[in-house]
Amino acid sequence: MTTICVIFPQLLGTYGDAGNGLVLHQRARRRGFETTLVSVEPGDELPDAAIYLLGGGEDGPQRLAADLLRESSLSRRVRDGARVFAVCAGLQILGQTFCIEGNDEYAGLGLIDATTKRGVTRSVGEIMTESQGQRLVGFENHGGQTDLGVGVDSMGRVLVGRGNDGAVDGYHVARIWATYAHGPVLAMNPWLADLILEDLLGSKLEPLSSAADLLYDERCRALAS
Amino acid sequence: MSDRLDFRDAIARHATLTVNWVSRLSGRGSGTVLGGTVGMKLSPRLFATLARDRSIILVTGTNGKTTTTAMAATGWGGVVTTNATGSNMPAGHVAALASDWSPHVVLEVDEAWMPEVLETTRARVVVLLNLSRDQLDRANEVRQMADRWRQAFEGSSRHTYTVVANANDPMVVYAAQLARDVRWCDVPTQWISDASSCPVCTESIHFDETGWSCNCGFERPKNVTTRLNDHLSIDGIDVELHLSLPGDFNRSNAAMALSALRQLGVDPSGAAERMSKIESVAGRFSVRRWNGHHIRLLLAKNPAGFAAMLSTLDRDASDVWVAINARIADGKDPSWLYDVPFEQLLGHRVFCFGDRRLDLATRLDYAGVDYVVVDDESELEECGEPVALLANYTAFSDWLARTR
Ligand SMILES: [Zn+2]
C-alpha cells in the first residue's frame, strides 16, 4: 500500500491544491496500484507516506505551516526516501528562506537550496513552461521571486508567465518537485502526474486516457496562441 | 425632494438618467454603470447628495448578496430603491439612487467597496453575510478582505449605524467584532473551510454543533439576537418563515434581511410574508425554456456557492447540467473546481457546458462522477422534467440570455 499525504490542506489549500493528491491517487488506482490518500492537519504527527504534497496559502497560514513543518519529521522523512510535490507557498517553504508580510524573512525547511524574496509585482496569470520537449501549463498567483542555488535544476523554462524569476519555474532535485503553477496542476498535466507516479511506484505505467488529456491539449493550444 | 439638489448635482443626476436611458434604447445593456460614471464625473459629491436623508441598508458578502438585497427590498414593502444585478459598485449605486426618491433604499455592495460606500451613503444598516474564497486571481484574499472591513468598523465614522453579521462565519466575526453596534445572527452556514485557520492567530479553529472557538480566545459571539434553526427568532420575536426559494442558505439570507429590516422598525412577520412570495431573483432559481428543454437556472460562482446549490438538488434526478467559464468576471483561474464537493454528484450524470467544460469534466472524472462533455448542443436528448443547471457568473448570464 502506497500512502499519498496532503499536508495541512486547511492552511495550504487556497487554490484547490488538495486536488493534486486526488489526481495521483486516482491515476495509480486506475492502473491497479493500491494507494491511500490521507491528509494531516496542524497538531497531528505526520503519517508515514511515500509522497507528501504541499499547496499554496495566504501569508499567515504559510508562516504557520513553515513553523509547524520545521518542527515536524518531514525533513527526516524526505532524507529517508519520501518524495515531495509542492506548489506555490509550498515551493517557498521547502527552500532556505522566504519573505512574506512586507519584507520579513522567514526560515524555510532548507531541503532545497532556493531563496525567495518579495517580487516587485505580484505574478497573476496563466503560466506555461517547457522542459525537454514537455509543456507544463497552469495558473500562478504569488508575490515571490525565487533564486535557485548552483546545481538546483528548475522544472522548466518559462514560455508564458513568470515562474521563479521570469526565466525558469520551480525546481526538481532528486525526489522533490515544485512549481509555481498552483492548484490542480497535476490534473491539468497528466504527463507530470505519471512521471511522479512512475518514480513513486518504481514501475513503468500503462497509458491512461481520460478527459485530462483533452484538457491538457486544449490548454497547450490556448497558451501557445 | 429633488429641490434639495443644487444646480451642479441636478445636472449630474439628469445626465445619469439620460445616459442610462440612451444606453438602454441603443440596446447596450442596462447602462446603469455608464450613467452613474458620467454623473459622478460631473459632480464628485453626487453619490453622497443622492443618499442624504434616506434610510439605507447595505448588503455585502461573498455569496447571497443579490438574493438578500431582493429579500430586504421586497420585505420592506412599498417603493424601495435598489440597484440592478451586477451593478454593485458606486456607479451602479448612483444610477439606482438617481432613478427615484424613495426614502427606503437597499443596496448590494461589492465586498471591496463596502467601507467607502458605507461612509459616503451614511447607511443605517450593513449586512455581512459571509466571506469565502472567490476569484483569487484578483488577489482579494479572504483575510485581506476581512481586515479591510475590520479597519472600516474600527475607525471613527461620521454617522452611527448597525452591523448585522453572521455569527457562524469566523471571518465575518473577525471583521465586525470591533463595530460599535452589532446584531449577531446564528444562521445555518455551511462553508467554513476558509476560516479553518484563525484570523487572529492562524491556529486551527474548532467547530462543533454549539459553535466554534480558537485556543487564543477568539470564539463565536454569545450575545446572538437572531436565531434560525427549525424556526426563526429575531430580538425575541418568533417569525414564521416559509420561502418559495429553495435551500437552507436562502433561509439564512432571509433571516439576515429580516434582522436588518427590524433595526429600521419594520415588523418581521409582515416582511417575512412579503418575502415568501419571491420565486426567482434576477433569473436565479427560475425554470426557463431552451430548445425544448426545461431548465432550472442556479447561479454558483465559487466553492461555497456550489456547496449550497448542490445541497438543493433532487437526489432522484439523474441528470444535472453544469456550465463553467473562466472569463474576467468569473476569475480567470478555475482551480477552485477542486474545492467544490462534486463527489456529492455520485449517482448523477453530469453534462458539462461552458468555455471550461474540459476542466469541469476532468474534475468530475477524478471525483468518479459520470459525465458527458457537451461540444454539440443540438445532440442533447430532451427530457420531460426540468433539469437543474448550475452555472458560474458569465455562464449563468449566457444561459439567461439564451433561455426564455
Ligand atoms: Zn486564534
PDB file of N, CA, C and O in Angstrom, chain B residues 68 118 268 373:
ATOM      1  N   THR B  68     -30.328  38.412  -1.081  1.00  0.00           N
ATOM      2  CA  THR B  68     -30.641  39.064   0.190  1.00  0.00           C
ATOM      3  C   THR B  68     -31.105  40.495  -0.030  1.00  0.00           C
ATOM      4  O   THR B  68     -32.012  40.989   0.658  1.00  0.00           O
ATOM      5  N   LEU B 118     -20.219  52.746   2.669  1.00  0.00           N
ATOM      6  CA  LEU B 118     -20.796  52.984   3.998  1.00  0.00           C
ATOM      7  C   LEU B 118     -20.581  54.435   4.423  1.00  0.00           C
ATOM      8  O   LEU B 118     -21.510  55.099   4.899  1.00  0.00           O
ATOM      9  N   PRO B 268     -41.119  42.108  11.488  1.00  0.00           N
ATOM     10  CA  PRO B 268     -40.537  40.941  10.812  1.00  0.00           C
ATOM     11  C   PRO B 268     -41.580  39.989  10.227  1.00  0.00           C
ATOM     12  O   PRO B 268     -41.342  39.399   9.169  1.00  0.00           O
ATOM     13  N   VAL B 373     -19.268  15.464 -21.926  1.00  0.00           N
ATOM     14  CA  VAL B 373     -18.813  16.774 -22.383  1.00  0.00           C
ATOM     15  C   VAL B 373     -19.680  17.184 -23.572  1.00  0.00           C
ATOM     16  O   VAL B 373     -19.741  16.468 -24.566  1.00  0.00           O
TER      17      VAL B 373
END
